[in-house]
Amino acid sequence: MKHIGIVGTGFMGSAVIRAIVREHGEVQLGMVEKDGSRRDWATRELGAQDFSSKPEELFGFADIVILAIKPQDLADFGEQVGAAARNALVLSMLAGTSIEAVGRALGTRRVVRIMPNLAADIGKAVTGISFSPELDRAMRSEVIELLRGIGTLVPVREELIAAVTGISGSGIAFALEFIHALTLGGVEQGLPYAQAAEAARDVVESAALLLRATGDHPEAIISRVCSPGGTTIRGIRTLHERGATAAVMAAVEAATARSRELEG
């Protein structure tokens, strides 16, 4: 039975752990958590063993430790656990914190960096993943197998993690902005907000499912929807005139740039 450690059971940390439990069933969980209410929740709902008073002992318990604390807490945590974390297999979710920085703080070269998004809680996250060079193919496969329940994994070189953050970690908010804008368009044309929101949500979902099912380029599907002189081509022209494509590209660029700034 796999022994998994989690350091920090906030939203993202607990979402990833719940996904692992859903996918793999019986796992033994250990945790380190400063917040008493979250500690109680993890004990009650996940059956996690509490190592918060002696965090160094988590590394003796766990085969893999998921690090989901705030980046500014990394140095203090490394001092707390000392040599106990040496050569541990660590999955880091720390924003703006490199594999090298995590490894240096904990004394290990076996580090995996993951950047899931909000949808991890329902097993639909799009997650960038990078591995330290010291991890062999078997160990990489083991980690990928462990994480399969959180959604789609996007393996990239570490320098591209920021780009994945821009398109998925932040991009989920951009998609929600579009759904909200589409909803407001419906409201302006006379639909009640709740009805327009349901329609906007479902049409975006149907577009994504159609894209997945056909494997076609988005433009190929758009061309089939745009009848000559019809309603859709009129709307598409307006989107282009208002700079919708450039605005979305600029949003991804801005989010990626900010992620790289945080990297320092």
PDB file of C-alpha atoms in Angstrom:
ATOM      1  CA  MET A   1       0.000   0.000   0.000  1.00  0.00           C
ATOM      2  CA  LYS A   2       1.330   3.401  -1.009  1.00  0.00           C
ATOM      3  CA  HIS A   3       2.199   5.829   1.790  1.00  0.00           C
ATOM      4  CA  ILE A   4       1.618   9.453   0.762  1.00  0.00           C
ATOM      5  CA  GLY A   5       2.599  12.525   2.747  1.00  0.00           C
ATOM      6  CA  ILE A   6       1.036  15.953   2.303  1.00  0.00           C
ATOM      7  CA  VAL A   7       2.499  19.163   3.686  1.00  0.00           C
ATOM      8  CA  GLY A   8      -0.259  21.778   3.576  1.00  0.00           C
ATOM      9  CA  THR A   9      -3.898  20.770   3.185  1.00  0.00           C
ATOM     10  CA  GLY A  10      -5.268  23.998   1.742  1.00  0.00           C
ATOM     11  CA  PHE A  11      -7.473  23.985  -1.343  1.00  0.00           C
ATOM     12  CA  MET A  12      -4.970  22.718  -3.909  1.00  0.00           C
ATOM     13  CA  GLY A  13      -3.207  20.286  -1.590  1.00  0.00           C
ATOM     14  CA  SER A  14      -6.448  18.691  -0.413  1.00  0.00           C
ATOM     15  CA  ALA A  15      -7.823  18.618  -3.984  1.00  0.00           C
ATOM     16  CA  VAL A  16      -4.815  16.638  -5.217  1.00  0.00           C
ATOM     17  CA  ILE A  17      -4.990  14.251  -2.272  1.00  0.00           C
ATOM     18  CA  ARG A  18      -8.728  13.666  -2.811  1.00  0.00           C
ATOM     19  CA  ALA A  19      -8.072  12.913  -6.476  1.00  0.00           C
ATOM     20  CA  ILE A  20      -5.359  10.398  -5.550  1.00  0.00           C
ATOM     21  CA  VAL A  21      -7.648   8.683  -3.048  1.00  0.00           C
ATOM     22  CA  ARG A  22     -10.520   8.567  -5.581  1.00  0.00           C
ATOM     23  CA  GLU A  23      -8.302   7.024  -8.217  1.00  0.00           C
ATOM     24  CA  HIS A  24      -6.256   4.598  -6.146  1.00  0.00           C
ATOM     25  CA  GLY A  25      -8.544   3.689  -3.262  1.00  0.00           C
ATOM     26  CA  GLU A  26      -6.544   2.482  -0.313  1.00  0.00           C
ATOM     27  CA  VAL A  27      -3.557   4.677   0.457  1.00  0.00           C
ATOM     28  CA  GLN A  28      -2.030   5.539   3.803  1.00  0.00           C
ATOM     29  CA  LEU A  29      -1.924   9.303   4.320  1.00  0.00           C
ATOM     30  CA  GLY A  30       0.267  11.378   6.572  1.00  0.00           C
ATOM     31  CA  MET A  31       0.099  15.140   6.907  1.00  0.00           C
ATOM     32  CA  VAL A  32       1.759  18.234   8.252  1.00  0.00           C
ATOM     33  CA  GLU A  33      -0.650  21.147   8.676  1.00  0.00           C
ATOM     34  CA  LYS A  34      -0.405  24.270  10.830  1.00  0.00           C
ATOM     35  CA  ASP A  35      -4.115  25.146  10.710  1.00  0.00           C
ATOM     36  CA  GLY A  36      -6.110  23.256  13.348  1.00  0.00           C
ATOM     37  CA  SER A  37      -9.425  23.151  11.475  1.00  0.00           C
ATOM     38  CA  ARG A  38      -7.814  21.815   8.301  1.00  0.00           C
ATOM     39  CA  ARG A  39      -5.887  19.300  10.382  1.00  0.00           C
ATOM     40  CA  ASP A  40      -9.144  18.081  11.931  1.00  0.00           C
ATOM     41  CA  TRP A  41     -10.753  17.852   8.503  1.00  0.00           C
ATOM     42  CA  ALA A  42      -7.890  15.786   7.056  1.00  0.00           C
ATOM     43  CA  THR A  43      -7.947  13.437  10.045  1.00  0.00           C
ATOM     44  CA  ARG A  44     -11.719  13.023   9.934  1.00  0.00           C
ATOM     45  CA  GLU A  45     -12.363  12.909   6.180  1.00  0.00           C
ATOM     46  CA  LEU A  46      -9.152  11.371   4.847  1.00  0.00           C
ATOM     47  CA  GLY A  47      -7.964   9.343   7.820  1.00  0.00           C
ATOM     48  CA  ALA A  48      -4.617  11.126   7.652  1.00  0.00           C
ATOM     49  CA  GLN A  49      -2.043  10.501  10.350  1.00  0.00           C
ATOM     50  CA  ASP A  50      -0.891  13.772  11.903  1.00  0.00           C
ATOM     51  CA  PHE A  51       2.851  14.527  11.896  1.00  0.00           C
ATOM     52  CA  SER A  52       2.436  18.263  12.431  1.00  0.00           C
ATOM     53  CA  SER A  53       4.258  18.316  15.769  1.00  0.00           C
ATOM     54  CA  LYS A  54       7.188  16.314  14.344  1.00  0.00           C
ATOM     55  CA  PRO A  55       7.247  17.063  10.603  1.00  0.00           C
ATOM     56  CA  GLU A  56      10.575  15.329  10.103  1.00  0.00           C
ATOM     57  CA  GLU A  57       8.885  11.990  10.862  1.00  0.00           C
ATOM     58  CA  LEU A  58       6.616  12.374   7.819  1.00  0.00           C
ATOM     59  CA  PHE A  59       9.587  11.578   5.606  1.00  0.00           C
ATOM     60  CA  GLY A  60      10.136   8.263   7.353  1.00  0.00           C
ATOM     61  CA  PHE A  61       6.464   7.405   6.885  1.00  0.00           C
ATOM     62  CA  ALA A  62       5.858   8.451   3.270  1.00  0.00           C
ATOM     63  CA  ASP A  63       7.040   7.022  -0.046  1.00  0.00           C
ATOM     64  CA  ILE A  64       6.197  10.343  -1.703  1.00  0.00           C
ATOM     65  CA  VAL A  65       5.697  13.731  -0.049  1.00  0.00           C
ATOM     66  CA  ILE A  66       3.497  16.350  -1.713  1.00  0.00           C
ATOM     67  CA  LEU A  67       4.613  19.859  -0.821  1.00  0.00           C
ATOM     68  CA  ALA A  68       1.697  22.320  -0.914  1.00  0.00           C
ATOM     69  CA  ILE A  69       2.796  25.103   1.413  1.00  0.00           C
ATOM     70  CA  LYS A  70       3.357  28.783   0.649  1.00  0.00           C
ATOM     71  CA  PRO A  71       6.665  29.421  -1.160  1.00  0.00           C
ATOM     72  CA  GLN A  72       7.805  31.787   1.589  1.00  0.00           C
ATOM     73  CA  ASP A  73       7.491  28.949   4.128  1.00  0.00           C
ATOM     74  CA  LEU A  74       9.874  26.609   2.290  1.00  0.00           C
ATOM     75  CA  ALA A  75      13.092  27.674   4.012  1.00  0.00           C
ATOM     76  CA  ASP A  76      11.592  27.345   7.503  1.00  0.00           C
ATOM     77  CA  PHE A  77      10.132  23.948   6.659  1.00  0.00           C
ATOM     78  CA  GLY A  78      13.489  22.768   5.371  1.00  0.00           C
ATOM     79  CA  GLU A  79      15.109  23.795   8.649  1.00  0.00           C
ATOM     80  CA  GLN A  80      12.398  21.994  10.647  1.00  0.00           C
ATOM     81  CA  VAL A  81      12.838  18.654   8.909  1.00  0.00           C
ATOM     82  CA  GLY A  82      16.620  18.859   8.552  1.00  0.00           C
ATOM     83  CA  ALA A  83      18.342  15.742   7.276  1.00  0.00           C
ATOM     84  CA  ALA A  84      15.133  13.669   7.428  1.00  0.00           C
ATOM     85  CA  ALA A  85      14.138  14.867   3.936  1.00  0.00           C
ATOM     86  CA  ARG A  86      17.462  13.957   2.351  1.00  0.00           C
ATOM     87  CA  ASN A  87      16.895  12.009  -0.888  1.00  0.00           C
ATOM     88  CA  ALA A  88      13.101  12.055  -0.383  1.00  0.00           C
ATOM     89  CA  LEU A  89      10.822  11.916  -3.425  1.00  0.00           C
ATOM     90  CA  VAL A  90       9.005  15.269  -3.328  1.00  0.00           C
ATOM     91  CA  LEU A  91       6.144  16.565  -5.486  1.00  0.00           C
ATOM     92  CA  SER A  92       6.241  20.341  -5.231  1.00  0.00           C
ATOM     93  CA  MET A  93       3.210  22.542  -5.924  1.00  0.00           C
ATOM     94  CA  LEU A  94       5.002  25.745  -4.868  1.00  0.00           C
ATOM     95  CA  ALA A  95       4.307  28.595  -7.289  1.00  0.00           C
ATOM     96  CA  GLY A  96       7.358  30.377  -8.599  1.00  0.00           C
ATOM     97  CA  THR A  97       9.746  27.938  -6.905  1.00  0.00           C
ATOM     98  CA  SER A  98      12.162  25.943  -9.019  1.00  0.00           C
ATOM     99  CA  ILE A  99      13.039  22.287  -8.696  1.00  0.00           C
ATOM    100  CA  GLU A 100      16.541  23.374  -7.727  1.00  0.00           C
ATOM    101  CA  ALA A 101      15.253  25.634  -4.927  1.00  0.00           C
ATOM    102  CA  VAL A 102      13.055  22.900  -3.457  1.00  0.00           C
ATOM    103  CA  GLY A 103      15.859  20.374  -3.667  1.00  0.00           C
ATOM    104  CA  ARG A 104      18.318  22.752  -2.030  1.00  0.00           C
ATOM    105  CA  ALA A 105      15.936  23.526   0.849  1.00  0.00           C
ATOM    106  CA  LEU A 106      15.155  19.862   1.549  1.00  0.00           C
ATOM    107  CA  GLY A 107      18.447  18.223   0.637  1.00  0.00           C
ATOM    108  CA  THR A 108      17.073  16.040  -2.166  1.00  0.00           C
ATOM    109  CA  ARG A 109      17.565  15.782  -5.899  1.00  0.00           C
ATOM    110  CA  ARG A 110      14.398  13.738  -6.416  1.00  0.00           C
ATOM    111  CA  VAL A 111      11.910  16.527  -7.043  1.00  0.00           C
ATOM    112  CA  VAL A 112       8.866  16.709  -9.303  1.00  0.00           C
ATOM    113  CA  ARG A 113       7.249  20.054  -9.949  1.00  0.00           C
ATOM    114  CA  ILE A 114       3.513  20.119 -10.669  1.00  0.00           C
ATOM    115  CA  MET A 115       1.255  23.076 -11.451  1.00  0.00           C
ATOM    116  CA  PRO A 116      -2.390  21.921 -11.306  1.00  0.00           C
ATOM    117  CA  ASN A 117      -5.332  24.230 -11.761  1.00  0.00           C
ATOM    118  CA  LEU A 118      -8.599  24.701  -9.892  1.00  0.00           C
ATOM    119  CA  ALA A 119     -10.297  21.707 -11.531  1.00  0.00           C
ATOM    120  CA  ALA A 120      -8.095  19.212  -9.655  1.00  0.00           C
ATOM    121  CA  ASP A 121     -10.933  18.904  -7.158  1.00  0.00           C
ATOM    122  CA  ILE A 122     -13.130  17.230  -9.785  1.00  0.00           C
ATOM    123  CA  GLY A 123     -10.331  15.293 -11.482  1.00  0.00           C
ATOM    124  CA  LYS A 124     -10.232  17.606 -14.509  1.00  0.00           C
ATOM    125  CA  ALA A 125      -7.145  19.712 -13.884  1.00  0.00           C
ATOM    126  CA  VAL A 126      -4.680  20.545 -16.639  1.00  0.00           C
ATOM    127  CA  THR A 127      -1.356  20.122 -14.860  1.00  0.00           C
ATOM    128  CA  GLY A 128       2.125  21.045 -15.981  1.00  0.00           C
ATOM    129  CA  ILE A 129       4.716  18.560 -14.702  1.00  0.00           C
ATOM    130  CA  SER A 130       8.514  18.653 -14.763  1.00  0.00           C
ATOM    131  CA  PHE A 131      11.047  16.220 -13.326  1.00  0.00           C
ATOM    132  CA  SER A 132      14.489  16.692 -11.874  1.00  0.00           C
ATOM    133  CA  PRO A 133      17.115  15.039 -14.111  1.00  0.00           C
ATOM    134  CA  GLU A 134      17.954  12.500 -11.396  1.00  0.00           C
ATOM    135  CA  LEU A 135      14.570  10.766 -11.684  1.00  0.00           C
ATOM    136  CA  ASP A 136      14.757   7.703 -13.913  1.00  0.00           C
ATOM    137  CA  ARG A 137      12.017   6.557 -16.294  1.00  0.00           C
ATOM    138  CA  ALA A 138      10.527   4.061 -13.838  1.00  0.00           C
ATOM    139  CA  MET A 139      10.167   6.668 -11.120  1.00  0.00           C
ATOM    140  CA  ARG A 140       8.677   9.177 -13.535  1.00  0.00           C
ATOM    141  CA  SER A 141       6.120   6.586 -14.617  1.00  0.00           C
ATOM    142  CA  GLU A 142       5.294   5.899 -10.972  1.00  0.00           C
ATOM    143  CA  VAL A 143       4.576   9.581 -10.354  1.00  0.00           C
ATOM    144  CA  ILE A 144       2.457   9.900 -13.510  1.00  0.00           C
ATOM    145  CA  GLU A 145       0.469   6.836 -12.455  1.00  0.00           C
ATOM    146  CA  LEU A 146      -0.077   8.317  -9.000  1.00  0.00           C
ATOM    147  CA  LEU A 147      -1.376  11.586 -10.464  1.00  0.00           C
ATOM    148  CA  ARG A 148      -3.582  10.216 -13.230  1.00  0.00           C
ATOM    149  CA  GLY A 149      -6.751  10.950 -11.227  1.00  0.00           C
ATOM    150  CA  ILE A 150      -6.239  14.732 -11.172  1.00  0.00           C
ATOM    151  CA  GLY A 151      -6.829  15.180 -14.910  1.00  0.00           C
ATOM    152  CA  THR A 152      -4.559  15.865 -17.880  1.00  0.00           C
ATOM    153  CA  LEU A 153      -0.803  15.919 -17.272  1.00  0.00           C
ATOM    154  CA  VAL A 154       1.345  18.078 -19.546  1.00  0.00           C
ATOM    155  CA  PRO A 155       5.019  17.013 -19.234  1.00  0.00           C
ATOM    156  CA  VAL A 156       7.301  19.937 -20.123  1.00  0.00           C
ATOM    157  CA  ARG A 157      10.811  21.169 -19.518  1.00  0.00           C
ATOM    158  CA  GLU A 158      10.846  23.222 -16.354  1.00  0.00           C
ATOM    159  CA  GLU A 159      11.419  26.482 -18.205  1.00  0.00           C
ATOM    160  CA  LEU A 160       8.002  25.975 -19.865  1.00  0.00           C
ATOM    161  CA  ILE A 161       6.086  25.501 -16.602  1.00  0.00           C
ATOM    162  CA  ALA A 162       5.302  29.224 -16.613  1.00  0.00           C
ATOM    163  CA  ALA A 163       3.699  28.905 -20.049  1.00  0.00           C
ATOM    164  CA  VAL A 164       1.519  26.026 -18.835  1.00  0.00           C
ATOM    165  CA  THR A 165       0.556  28.213 -15.873  1.00  0.00           C
ATOM    166  CA  GLY A 166      -0.473  30.958 -18.297  1.00  0.00           C
ATOM    167  CA  ILE A 167      -2.648  28.685 -20.413  1.00  0.00           C
ATOM    168  CA  SER A 168      -4.120  26.385 -17.750  1.00  0.00           C
ATOM    169  CA  GLY A 169      -3.532  27.607 -14.214  1.00  0.00           C
ATOM    170  CA  SER A 170      -4.648  31.119 -15.168  1.00  0.00           C
ATOM    171  CA  GLY A 171      -6.440  30.104 -18.352  1.00  0.00           C
ATOM    172  CA  ILE A 172      -9.291  28.485 -16.447  1.00  0.00           C
ATOM    173  CA  ALA A 173     -10.145  31.970 -15.130  1.00  0.00           C
ATOM    174  CA  PHE A 174      -9.936  33.377 -18.667  1.00  0.00           C
ATOM    175  CA  ALA A 175     -12.403  30.699 -19.824  1.00  0.00           C
ATOM    176  CA  LEU A 176     -14.747  31.622 -16.980  1.00  0.00           C
ATOM    177  CA  GLU A 177     -14.477  35.277 -17.981  1.00  0.00           C
ATOM    178  CA  PHE A 178     -15.549  34.310 -21.487  1.00  0.00           C
ATOM    179  CA  ILE A 179     -18.501  32.304 -20.164  1.00  0.00           C
ATOM    180  CA  HIS A 180     -19.531  35.282 -18.056  1.00  0.00           C
ATOM    181  CA  ALA A 181     -19.202  37.619 -21.039  1.00  0.00           C
ATOM    182  CA  LEU A 182     -21.261  35.258 -23.208  1.00  0.00           C
ATOM    183  CA  THR A 183     -23.870  35.182 -20.443  1.00  0.00           C
ATOM    184  CA  LEU A 184     -24.012  38.974 -20.287  1.00  0.00           C
ATOM    185  CA  GLY A 185     -24.496  39.049 -24.050  1.00  0.00           C
ATOM    186  CA  GLY A 186     -27.524  36.809 -23.633  1.00  0.00           C
ATOM    187  CA  VAL A 187     -28.870  38.996 -20.830  1.00  0.00           C
ATOM    188  CA  GLU A 188     -28.506  42.088 -23.011  1.00  0.00           C
ATOM    189  CA  GLN A 189     -30.576  40.350 -25.647  1.00  0.00           C
ATOM    190  CA  GLY A 190     -33.371  39.576 -23.189  1.00  0.00           C
ATOM    191  CA  LEU A 191     -32.560  36.245 -21.538  1.00  0.00           C
ATOM    192  CA  PRO A 192     -32.664  35.930 -17.717  1.00  0.00           C
ATOM    193  CA  TYR A 193     -29.136  35.667 -16.263  1.00  0.00           C
ATOM    194  CA  ALA A 194     -29.589  32.116 -14.890  1.00  0.00           C
ATOM    195  CA  GLN A 195     -30.861  30.811 -18.226  1.00  0.00           C
ATOM    196  CA  ALA A 196     -28.157  32.609 -20.192  1.00  0.00           C
ATOM    197  CA  ALA A 197     -25.451  31.330 -17.807  1.00  0.00           C
ATOM    198  CA  GLU A 198     -26.591  27.731 -18.212  1.00  0.00           C
ATOM    199  CA  ALA A 199     -26.596  28.073 -21.984  1.00  0.00           C
ATOM    200  CA  ALA A 200     -23.169  29.767 -22.028  1.00  0.00           C
ATOM    201  CA  ARG A 201     -21.658  27.099 -19.763  1.00  0.00           C
ATOM    202  CA  ASP A 202     -23.026  24.251 -21.834  1.00  0.00           C
ATOM    203  CA  VAL A 203     -22.077  25.711 -25.200  1.00  0.00           C
ATOM    204  CA  VAL A 204     -18.450  26.134 -24.080  1.00  0.00           C
ATOM    205  CA  GLU A 205     -18.440  22.562 -22.768  1.00  0.00           C
ATOM    206  CA  SER A 206     -19.957  21.285 -26.028  1.00  0.00           C
ATOM    207  CA  ALA A 207     -17.316  23.129 -28.059  1.00  0.00           C
ATOM    208  CA  ALA A 208     -14.530  21.497 -26.037  1.00  0.00           C
ATOM    209  CA  LEU A 209     -16.120  18.051 -26.337  1.00  0.00           C
ATOM    210  CA  LEU A 210     -16.580  18.481 -30.102  1.00  0.00           C
ATOM    211  CA  LEU A 211     -12.947  19.480 -30.451  1.00  0.00           C
ATOM    212  CA  ARG A 212     -11.862  16.417 -28.487  1.00  0.00           C
ATOM    213  CA  ALA A 213     -14.162  14.044 -30.375  1.00  0.00           C
ATOM    214  CA  THR A 214     -13.183  15.188 -33.874  1.00  0.00           C
ATOM    215  CA  GLY A 215      -9.530  16.018 -33.301  1.00  0.00           C
ATOM    216  CA  ASP A 216     -10.007  18.846 -35.791  1.00  0.00           C
ATOM    217  CA  HIS A 217      -8.286  22.210 -35.711  1.00  0.00           C
ATOM    218  CA  PRO A 218     -10.586  24.806 -34.079  1.00  0.00           C
ATOM    219  CA  GLU A 219     -10.645  26.853 -37.282  1.00  0.00           C
ATOM    220  CA  ALA A 220     -11.929  23.835 -39.241  1.00  0.00           C
ATOM    221  CA  ILE A 221     -14.950  23.555 -36.950  1.00  0.00           C
ATOM    222  CA  ILE A 222     -15.513  27.313 -36.996  1.00  0.00           C
ATOM    223  CA  SER A 223     -15.591  27.265 -40.793  1.00  0.00           C
ATOM    224  CA  ARG A 224     -18.344  24.648 -40.725  1.00  0.00           C
ATOM    225  CA  VAL A 225     -20.446  26.772 -38.346  1.00  0.00           C
ATOM    226  CA  CYS A 226     -20.085  29.970 -40.383  1.00  0.00           C
ATOM    227  CA  SER A 227     -22.746  29.849 -43.094  1.00  0.00           C
ATOM    228  CA  PRO A 228     -22.272  32.397 -45.905  1.00  0.00           C
ATOM    229  CA  GLY A 229     -23.886  35.657 -44.866  1.00  0.00           C
ATOM    230  CA  GLY A 230     -25.146  34.068 -41.631  1.00  0.00           C
ATOM    231  CA  THR A 231     -25.293  34.983 -37.973  1.00  0.00           C
ATOM    232  CA  THR A 232     -22.068  33.320 -36.819  1.00  0.00           C
ATOM    233  CA  ILE A 233     -19.763  34.947 -39.364  1.00  0.00           C
ATOM    234  CA  ARG A 234     -21.206  38.327 -38.362  1.00  0.00           C
ATOM    235  CA  GLY A 235     -20.326  37.605 -34.722  1.00  0.00           C
ATOM    236  CA  ILE A 236     -16.865  36.249 -35.606  1.00  0.00           C
ATOM    237  CA  ARG A 237     -16.139  39.424 -37.560  1.00  0.00           C
ATOM    238  CA  THR A 238     -17.058  41.473 -34.502  1.00  0.00           C
ATOM    239  CA  LEU A 239     -14.761  39.421 -32.266  1.00  0.00           C
ATOM    240  CA  HIS A 240     -11.883  40.029 -34.686  1.00  0.00           C
ATOM    241  CA  GLU A 241     -12.671  43.729 -35.006  1.00  0.00           C
ATOM    242  CA  ARG A 242     -12.680  44.089 -31.203  1.00  0.00           C
ATOM    243  CA  GLY A 243      -9.349  42.274 -30.891  1.00  0.00           C
ATOM    244  CA  ALA A 244     -10.606  39.223 -28.963  1.00  0.00           C
ATOM    245  CA  THR A 245      -7.826  36.895 -30.176  1.00  0.00           C
ATOM    246  CA  ALA A 246      -5.068  39.397 -29.406  1.00  0.00           C
ATOM    247  CA  ALA A 247      -6.579  40.101 -25.975  1.00  0.00           C
ATOM    248  CA  VAL A 248      -6.567  36.420 -25.016  1.00  0.00           C
ATOM    249  CA  MET A 249      -3.018  35.954 -26.282  1.00  0.00           C
ATOM    250  CA  ALA A 250      -1.956  39.017 -24.292  1.00  0.00           C
ATOM    251  CA  ALA A 251      -3.634  37.611 -21.159  1.00  0.00           C
ATOM    252  CA  VAL A 252      -1.681  34.345 -21.480  1.00  0.00           C
ATOM    253  CA  GLU A 253       1.503  36.349 -22.071  1.00  0.00           C
ATOM    254  CA  ALA A 254       0.860  38.488 -18.986  1.00  0.00           C
ATOM    255  CA  ALA A 255       0.142  35.489 -16.746  1.00  0.00           C
ATOM    256  CA  THR A 256       3.226  33.671 -18.053  1.00  0.00           C
ATOM    257  CA  ALA A 257       5.396  36.742 -17.481  1.00  0.00           C
ATOM    258  CA  ARG A 258       4.127  37.089 -13.929  1.00  0.00           C
ATOM    259  CA  SER A 259       4.842  33.423 -13.256  1.00  0.00           C
ATOM    260  CA  ARG A 260       8.413  33.935 -14.455  1.00  0.00           C
ATOM    261  CA  GLU A 261       8.735  37.038 -12.277  1.00  0.00           C
ATOM    262  CA  LEU A 262       7.754  34.986  -9.239  1.00  0.00           C
ATOM    263  CA  GLU A 263      10.446  32.505 -10.190  1.00  0.00           C
ATOM    264  CA  GLY A 264      12.916  35.269  -9.523  1.00  0.00           C
TER     265      GLY A 264
END
